[in-house]
Short mmCIF file of C-alpha atoms and ligand atoms in Angstrom, two decimals:
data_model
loop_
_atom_site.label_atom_id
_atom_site.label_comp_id
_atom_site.label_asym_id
_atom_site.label_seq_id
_atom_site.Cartn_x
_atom_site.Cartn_y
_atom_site.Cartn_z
CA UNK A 1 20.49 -6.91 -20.76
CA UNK A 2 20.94 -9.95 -18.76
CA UNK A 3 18.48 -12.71 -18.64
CA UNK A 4 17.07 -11.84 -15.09
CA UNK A 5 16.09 -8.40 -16.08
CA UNK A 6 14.82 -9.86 -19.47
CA UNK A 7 12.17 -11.89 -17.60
CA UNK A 8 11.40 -8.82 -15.55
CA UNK A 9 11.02 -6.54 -18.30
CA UNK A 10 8.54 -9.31 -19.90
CA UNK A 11 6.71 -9.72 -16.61
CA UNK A 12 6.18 -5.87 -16.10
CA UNK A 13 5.00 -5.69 -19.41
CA UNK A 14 3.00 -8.29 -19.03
CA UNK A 15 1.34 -6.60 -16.20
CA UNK A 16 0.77 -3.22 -17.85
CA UNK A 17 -0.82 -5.35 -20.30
CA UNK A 18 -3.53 -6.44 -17.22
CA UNK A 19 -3.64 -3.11 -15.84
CA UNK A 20 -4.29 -1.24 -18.88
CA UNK A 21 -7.16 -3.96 -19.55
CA UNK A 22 -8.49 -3.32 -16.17
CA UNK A 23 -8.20 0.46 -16.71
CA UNK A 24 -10.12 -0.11 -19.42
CA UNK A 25 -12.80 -1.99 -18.51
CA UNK A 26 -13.51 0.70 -15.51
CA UNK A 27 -13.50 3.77 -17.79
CA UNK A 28 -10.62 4.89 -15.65
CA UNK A 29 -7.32 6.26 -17.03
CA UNK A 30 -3.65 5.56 -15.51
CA UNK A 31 -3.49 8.64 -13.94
CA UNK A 32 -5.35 7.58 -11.07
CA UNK A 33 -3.68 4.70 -10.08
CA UNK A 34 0.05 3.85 -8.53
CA UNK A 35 1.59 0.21 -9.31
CA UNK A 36 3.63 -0.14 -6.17
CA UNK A 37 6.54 -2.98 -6.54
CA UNK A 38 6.73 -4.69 -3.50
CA UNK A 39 10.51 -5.77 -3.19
CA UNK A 40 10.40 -7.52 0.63
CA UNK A 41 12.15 -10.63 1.08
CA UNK A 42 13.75 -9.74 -2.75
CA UNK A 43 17.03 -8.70 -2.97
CA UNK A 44 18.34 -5.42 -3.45
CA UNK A 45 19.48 -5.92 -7.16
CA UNK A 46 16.11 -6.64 -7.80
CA UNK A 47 14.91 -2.89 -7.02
CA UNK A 48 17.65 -1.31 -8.86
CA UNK A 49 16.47 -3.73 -12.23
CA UNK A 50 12.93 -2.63 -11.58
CA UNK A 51 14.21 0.90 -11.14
CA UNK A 52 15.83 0.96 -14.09
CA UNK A 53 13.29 -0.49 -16.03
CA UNK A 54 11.47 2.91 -14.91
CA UNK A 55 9.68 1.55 -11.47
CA UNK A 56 9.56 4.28 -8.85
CA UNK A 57 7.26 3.08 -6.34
CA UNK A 58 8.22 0.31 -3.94
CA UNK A 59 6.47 -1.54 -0.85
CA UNK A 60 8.78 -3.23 1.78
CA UNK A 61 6.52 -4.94 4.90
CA UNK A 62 9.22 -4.99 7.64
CA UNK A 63 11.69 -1.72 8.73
CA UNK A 64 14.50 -3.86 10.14
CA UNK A 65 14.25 -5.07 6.04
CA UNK A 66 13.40 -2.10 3.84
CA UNK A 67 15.12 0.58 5.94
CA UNK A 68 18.73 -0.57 4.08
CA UNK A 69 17.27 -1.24 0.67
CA UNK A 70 15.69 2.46 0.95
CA UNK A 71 19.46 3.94 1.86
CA UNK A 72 20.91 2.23 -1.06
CA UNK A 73 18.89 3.13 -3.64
CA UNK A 74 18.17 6.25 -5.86
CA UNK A 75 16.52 9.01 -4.01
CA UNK A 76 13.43 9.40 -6.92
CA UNK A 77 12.36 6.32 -4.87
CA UNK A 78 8.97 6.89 -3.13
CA UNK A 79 8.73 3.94 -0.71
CA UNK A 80 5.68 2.51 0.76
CA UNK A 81 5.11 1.00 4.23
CA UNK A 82 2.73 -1.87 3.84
CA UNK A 83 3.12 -4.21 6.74
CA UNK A 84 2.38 -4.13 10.45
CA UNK A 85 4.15 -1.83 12.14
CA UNK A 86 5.67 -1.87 15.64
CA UNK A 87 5.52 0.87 17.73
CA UNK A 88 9.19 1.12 18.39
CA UNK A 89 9.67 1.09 15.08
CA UNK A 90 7.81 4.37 13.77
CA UNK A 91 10.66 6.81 13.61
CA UNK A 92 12.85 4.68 11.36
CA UNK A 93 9.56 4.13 9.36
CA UNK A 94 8.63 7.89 8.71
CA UNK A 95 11.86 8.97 8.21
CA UNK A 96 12.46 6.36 5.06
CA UNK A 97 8.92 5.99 4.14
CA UNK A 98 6.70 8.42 2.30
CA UNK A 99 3.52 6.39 2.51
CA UNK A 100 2.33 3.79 5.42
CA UNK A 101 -0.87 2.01 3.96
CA UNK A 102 -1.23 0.37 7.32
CA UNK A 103 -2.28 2.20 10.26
CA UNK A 104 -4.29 -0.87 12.18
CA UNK A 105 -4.95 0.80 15.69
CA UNK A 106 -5.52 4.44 17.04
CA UNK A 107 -2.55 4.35 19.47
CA UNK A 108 0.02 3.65 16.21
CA UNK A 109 -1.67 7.09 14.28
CA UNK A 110 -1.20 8.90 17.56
CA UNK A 111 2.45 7.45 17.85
CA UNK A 112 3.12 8.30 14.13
CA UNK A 113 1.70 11.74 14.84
CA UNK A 114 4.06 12.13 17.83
CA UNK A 115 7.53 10.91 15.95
CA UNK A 116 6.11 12.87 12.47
CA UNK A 117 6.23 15.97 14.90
CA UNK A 118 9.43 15.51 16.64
CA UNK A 119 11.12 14.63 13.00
CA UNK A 120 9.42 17.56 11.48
CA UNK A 121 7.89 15.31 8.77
CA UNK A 122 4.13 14.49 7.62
CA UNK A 123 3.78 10.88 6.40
CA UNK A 124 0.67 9.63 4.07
CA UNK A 125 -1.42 7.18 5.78
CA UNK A 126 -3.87 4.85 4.63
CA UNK A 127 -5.85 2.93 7.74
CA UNK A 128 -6.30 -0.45 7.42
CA UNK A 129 -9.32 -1.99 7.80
CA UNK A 130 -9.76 -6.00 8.63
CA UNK A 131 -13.30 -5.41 6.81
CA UNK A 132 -13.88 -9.41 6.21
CA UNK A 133 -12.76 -9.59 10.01
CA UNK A 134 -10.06 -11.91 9.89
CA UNK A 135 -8.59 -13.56 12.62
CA UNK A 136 -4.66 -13.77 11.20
CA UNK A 137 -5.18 -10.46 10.03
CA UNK A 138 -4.34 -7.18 11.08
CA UNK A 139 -6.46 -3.86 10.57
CA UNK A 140 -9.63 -1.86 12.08
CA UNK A 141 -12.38 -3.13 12.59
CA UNK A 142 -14.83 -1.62 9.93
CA UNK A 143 -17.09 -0.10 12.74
CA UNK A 144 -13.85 1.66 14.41
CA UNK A 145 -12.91 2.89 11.64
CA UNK A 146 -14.79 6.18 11.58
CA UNK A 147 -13.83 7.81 14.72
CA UNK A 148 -10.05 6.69 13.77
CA UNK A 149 -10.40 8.64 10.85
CA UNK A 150 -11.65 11.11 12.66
CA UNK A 151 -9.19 11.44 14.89
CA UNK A 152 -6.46 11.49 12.02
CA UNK A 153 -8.24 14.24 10.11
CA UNK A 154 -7.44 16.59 13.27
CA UNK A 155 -3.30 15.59 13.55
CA UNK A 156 -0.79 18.18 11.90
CA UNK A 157 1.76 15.67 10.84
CA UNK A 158 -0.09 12.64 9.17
CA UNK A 159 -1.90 13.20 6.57
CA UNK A 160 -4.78 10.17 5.91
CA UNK A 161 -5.28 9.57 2.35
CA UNK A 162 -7.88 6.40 2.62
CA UNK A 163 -8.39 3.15 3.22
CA UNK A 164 -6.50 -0.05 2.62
CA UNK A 165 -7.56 -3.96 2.68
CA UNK A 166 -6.06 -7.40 2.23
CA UNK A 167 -8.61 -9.96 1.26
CA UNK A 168 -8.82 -13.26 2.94
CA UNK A 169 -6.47 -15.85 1.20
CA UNK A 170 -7.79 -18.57 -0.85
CA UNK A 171 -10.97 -16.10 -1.78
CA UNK A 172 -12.28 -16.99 -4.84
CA UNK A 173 -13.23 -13.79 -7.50
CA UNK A 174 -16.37 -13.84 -6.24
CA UNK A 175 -15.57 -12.89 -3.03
CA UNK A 176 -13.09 -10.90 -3.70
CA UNK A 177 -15.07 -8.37 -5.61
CA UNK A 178 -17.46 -8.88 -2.69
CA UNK A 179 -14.68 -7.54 -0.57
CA UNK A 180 -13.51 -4.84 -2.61
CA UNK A 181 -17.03 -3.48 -3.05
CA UNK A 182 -17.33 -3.64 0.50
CA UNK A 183 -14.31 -1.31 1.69
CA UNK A 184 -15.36 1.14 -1.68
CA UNK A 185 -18.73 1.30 -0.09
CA UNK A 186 -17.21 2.14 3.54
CA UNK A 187 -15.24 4.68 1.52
CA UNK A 188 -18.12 6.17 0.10
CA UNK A 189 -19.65 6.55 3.59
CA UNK A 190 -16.74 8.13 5.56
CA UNK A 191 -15.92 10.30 2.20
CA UNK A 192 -19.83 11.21 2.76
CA UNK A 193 -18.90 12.42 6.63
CA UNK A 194 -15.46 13.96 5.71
CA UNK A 195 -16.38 15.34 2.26
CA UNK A 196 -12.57 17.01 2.23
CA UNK A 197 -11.21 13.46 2.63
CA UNK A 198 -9.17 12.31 -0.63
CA UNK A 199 -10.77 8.76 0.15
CA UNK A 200 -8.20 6.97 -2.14
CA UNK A 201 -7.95 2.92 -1.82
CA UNK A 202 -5.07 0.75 -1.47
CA UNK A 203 -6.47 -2.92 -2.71
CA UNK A 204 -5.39 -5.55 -4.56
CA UNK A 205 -2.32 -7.90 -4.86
CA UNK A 206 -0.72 -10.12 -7.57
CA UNK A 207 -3.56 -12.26 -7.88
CA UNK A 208 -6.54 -9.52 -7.91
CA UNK A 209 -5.51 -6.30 -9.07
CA UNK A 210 -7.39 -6.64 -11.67
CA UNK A 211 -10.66 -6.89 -9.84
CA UNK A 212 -8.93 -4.10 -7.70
CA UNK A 213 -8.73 -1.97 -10.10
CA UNK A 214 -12.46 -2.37 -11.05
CA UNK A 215 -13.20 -1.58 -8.19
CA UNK A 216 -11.41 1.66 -7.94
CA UNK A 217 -8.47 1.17 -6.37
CA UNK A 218 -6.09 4.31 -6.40
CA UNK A 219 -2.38 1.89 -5.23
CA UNK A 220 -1.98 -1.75 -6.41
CA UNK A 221 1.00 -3.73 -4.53
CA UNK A 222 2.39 -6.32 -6.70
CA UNK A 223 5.15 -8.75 -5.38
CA UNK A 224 5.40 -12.32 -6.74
CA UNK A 225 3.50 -11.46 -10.27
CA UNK A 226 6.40 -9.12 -11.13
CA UNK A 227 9.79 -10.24 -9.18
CA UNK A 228 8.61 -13.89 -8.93
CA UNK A 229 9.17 -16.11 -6.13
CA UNK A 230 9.83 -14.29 -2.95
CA UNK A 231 12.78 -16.22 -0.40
C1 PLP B 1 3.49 -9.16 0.36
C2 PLP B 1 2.41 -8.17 0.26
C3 PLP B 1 1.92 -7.78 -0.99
C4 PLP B 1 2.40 -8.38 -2.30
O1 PLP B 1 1.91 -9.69 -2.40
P1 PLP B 1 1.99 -10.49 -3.81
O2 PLP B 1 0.91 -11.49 -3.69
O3 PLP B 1 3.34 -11.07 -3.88
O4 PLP B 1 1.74 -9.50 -4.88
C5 PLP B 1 0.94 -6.82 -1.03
N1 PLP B 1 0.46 -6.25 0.09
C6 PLP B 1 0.90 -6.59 1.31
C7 PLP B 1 0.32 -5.94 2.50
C8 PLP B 1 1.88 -7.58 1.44
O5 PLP B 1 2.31 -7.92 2.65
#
């Protein structure tokens, strides 16, 4: 093994470590939850170490970047779309990416709907929500974020799994659980009006997943705490 995928293997170990501790503390087994790598701005090498250290979900933020790394990797690869995404950039995205955790506006569903049709394909979507309302941030507003999910309940070729959320940098714990709580609660009130909604969550980054996962968060995406410092 050489030393770089030494220090990985330690890291993701590390990690399970965390995540099983988290698990633990939430009465909640691993079966509910998906560790998604996220490999943007990392090199390719890096996702064929993590894949081989048995990693099968990865997160890339930009198409012009992940689209490649997708093509030259193993096909057992279930990618994840977790950045903002432009609207001239949606076919390339379904066609490479199983999941998109970031649907921020009702026009980009309807556009994903329309190129999901044409490509004969039917992407998972989360909608993100800017629930703490921040101003560098992308996302729904928490109020708009019913009749979006309304809307996406009635399309043929997306299908909306839940929810995700970014918490405002520099939050301390505190307010991070705050925020957490917060979109689990929203959850619990759209899951209320769409009972046949899988409501799952997508929270919680290197520095929280932890609390995320107390809080019941189905997907975790985990950059710097497992392939270090991004370029
Ligand atoms: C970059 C990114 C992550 C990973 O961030 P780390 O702090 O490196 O774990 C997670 N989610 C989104 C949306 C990101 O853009």
């Amino acid at each position: 093994m050489s030393q770089q995928t030494e220090s990985l293997q330690a890291r993701y170990d590390a990690l399970n470590q965390q995540i099983d501790a988290a698990l633990h503390t939430a009465l909640r087994n691993r079966s509910g939850l998906t560790f998604v790598a996220v490999s943007k701005r990392q090199p390719l090498a890096v996702v064929h170490q993590a894949y081989a250290l048995g990693i099968r979900n990865f997160g890339e933020s930009q198409v012009q970047e992940g689209v490649p790394k997708v093509k030259a990797s193993p096909e057992d690869i279930t990618w994840h779309f977790i950045g903002h995404l432009q609207k001239n950039k949606v076919r390339k995205a379904v066609k490479h990416f199983a999941y998109i955790h970031s649907i921020d506006s009702l026009s980009l569903l309807q556009r994903v709907e329309a190129i999901s049709a044409e490509e004969r394909l039917c992407p998972k979507v989360m909608l993100q929500v800017n629930y703490a309302l921040d101003t560098d941030k992308y996302g729904l507003h928490p109020e708009a974020t019913e009749p979006v999910l309304e809307a996406a309940l009635g399309l043929k070729h997306v299908a909306c799994i839940g929810l995700m959320g970014i918490p405002p940098l520099a939050a301390d714990e505190e307010k991070i659980r705050a925020y957490f709580e917060g979109m689990a609660a929203l959850r619990d009130q759209l899951k209320q009006r769409f009972p046949q909604w899988p409501g799952r969550l997508s929270l919680g980054m290197s520095s929280d997943f932890g609390v995320a996962i107390q809080c019941g968060s189905h997907f975790i995406r985990v950059g710097s705490a497992l392939f270090g410092e991004r370029n």
